[in-house]
XYZ file of C-alpha atoms in Angstrom:
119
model
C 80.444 40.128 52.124
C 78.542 42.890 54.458
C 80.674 42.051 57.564
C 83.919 42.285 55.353
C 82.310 46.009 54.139
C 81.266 47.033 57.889
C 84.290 46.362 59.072
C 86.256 48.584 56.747
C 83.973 51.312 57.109
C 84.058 51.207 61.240
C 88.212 51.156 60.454
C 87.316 54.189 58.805
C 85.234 56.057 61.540
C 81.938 56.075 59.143
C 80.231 53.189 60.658
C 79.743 53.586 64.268
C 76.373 52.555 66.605
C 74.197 55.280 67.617
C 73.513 55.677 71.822
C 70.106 56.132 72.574
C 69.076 58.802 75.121
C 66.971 56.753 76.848
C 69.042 54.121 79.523
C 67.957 52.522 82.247
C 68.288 51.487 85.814
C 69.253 47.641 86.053
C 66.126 46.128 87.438
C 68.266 43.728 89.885
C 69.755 46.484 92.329
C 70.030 49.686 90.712
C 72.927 50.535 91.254
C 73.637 50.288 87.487
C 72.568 51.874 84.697
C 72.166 50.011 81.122
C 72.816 51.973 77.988
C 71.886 50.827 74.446
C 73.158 51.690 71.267
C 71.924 50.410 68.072
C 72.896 50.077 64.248
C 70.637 49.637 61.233
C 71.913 47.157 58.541
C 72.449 49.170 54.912
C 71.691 45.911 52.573
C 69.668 43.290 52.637
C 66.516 42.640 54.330
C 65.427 45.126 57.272
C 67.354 45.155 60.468
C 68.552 46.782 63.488
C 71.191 45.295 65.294
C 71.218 46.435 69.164
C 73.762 45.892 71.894
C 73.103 46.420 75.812
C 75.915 48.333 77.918
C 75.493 47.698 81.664
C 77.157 50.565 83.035
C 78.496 49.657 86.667
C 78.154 52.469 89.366
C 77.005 54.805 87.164
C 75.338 56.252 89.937
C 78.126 57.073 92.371
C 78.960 60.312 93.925
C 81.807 62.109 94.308
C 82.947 60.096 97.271
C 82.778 56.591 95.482
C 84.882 55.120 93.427
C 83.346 52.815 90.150
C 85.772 49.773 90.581
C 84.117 47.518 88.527
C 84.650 47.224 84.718
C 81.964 47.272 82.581
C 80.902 44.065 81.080
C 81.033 42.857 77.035
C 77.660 43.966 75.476
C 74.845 42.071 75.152
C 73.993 41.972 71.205
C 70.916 40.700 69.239
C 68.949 41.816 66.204
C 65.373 43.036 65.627
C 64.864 40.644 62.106
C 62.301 42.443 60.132
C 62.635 46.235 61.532
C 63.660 49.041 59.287
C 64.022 52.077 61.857
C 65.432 52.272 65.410
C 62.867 51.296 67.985
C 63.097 54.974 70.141
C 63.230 53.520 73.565
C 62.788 49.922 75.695
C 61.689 48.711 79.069
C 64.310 46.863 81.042
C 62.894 43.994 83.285
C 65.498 41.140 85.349
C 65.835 39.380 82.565
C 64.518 40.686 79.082
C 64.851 44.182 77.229
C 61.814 45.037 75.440
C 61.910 47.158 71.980
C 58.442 48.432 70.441
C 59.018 48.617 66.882
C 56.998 50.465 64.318
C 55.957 48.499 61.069
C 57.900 50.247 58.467
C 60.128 49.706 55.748
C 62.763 51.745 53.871
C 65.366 50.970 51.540
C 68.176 53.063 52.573
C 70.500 52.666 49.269
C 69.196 54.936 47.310
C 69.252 57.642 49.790
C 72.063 57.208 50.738
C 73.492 57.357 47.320
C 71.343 60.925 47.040
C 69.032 58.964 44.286
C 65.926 59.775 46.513
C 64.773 61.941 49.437
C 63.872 59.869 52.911
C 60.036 60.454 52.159
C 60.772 58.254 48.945
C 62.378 55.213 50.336
């Protein structure tokens, strides 16, 4: 199935998650700083699967030392969404993602059968 093909291609190197340039401070003591990274799905119906990176001492000078290791991402998927959501807002508990109501099918350009605008 798909996961059977991702996986081959991430053995590969030619699936990996994007970073977005856009982290945050963790709301709680910010001391932290959460990265996300996301990956759109290349069959099937429209998604984007995201995963949250808390980043521990991120922050720290020089003098400190960032003990702590970071912790397993938090994953979910934005059902329905055809193009990465460009940033979020980070509150104690939730991450928000605006999404914008499109939708693309990605095989044929990928493939080369079409240009971006035509998908």
């Amino acid at each position: 199935g798909v996961a059977a093909v991702d996986r081959l291609l991430e053995a590969a190197g030619l699936l990996t998650d994007a970073c977005s340039a856009h982290p945050r401070e963790d709301a709680r003591d910010r001391q932290n700083t959460v990265a996300w990274s996301w990956r759109q799905r290349l069959v099937g119906e429209p998604a984007i699967e995201v995963a949250l990176h808390n980043l521990p001492m991120a922050h720290a000078s020089d003098d400190e030392e960032a003990t702590a290791a970071p912790a397993e991402p938090v994953t979910s998927t934005l059902h329905g969404v055809a193009f990465a959501p460009h940033d979020m807002a980070l509150s104690r508990a939730r991450a928000l993602f605006v999404a914008s109501p499109t939708r693309v099918d990605i095989l044929p350009f990928i493939l080369g059968i079409r240009g971006p605008a035509q998908c």
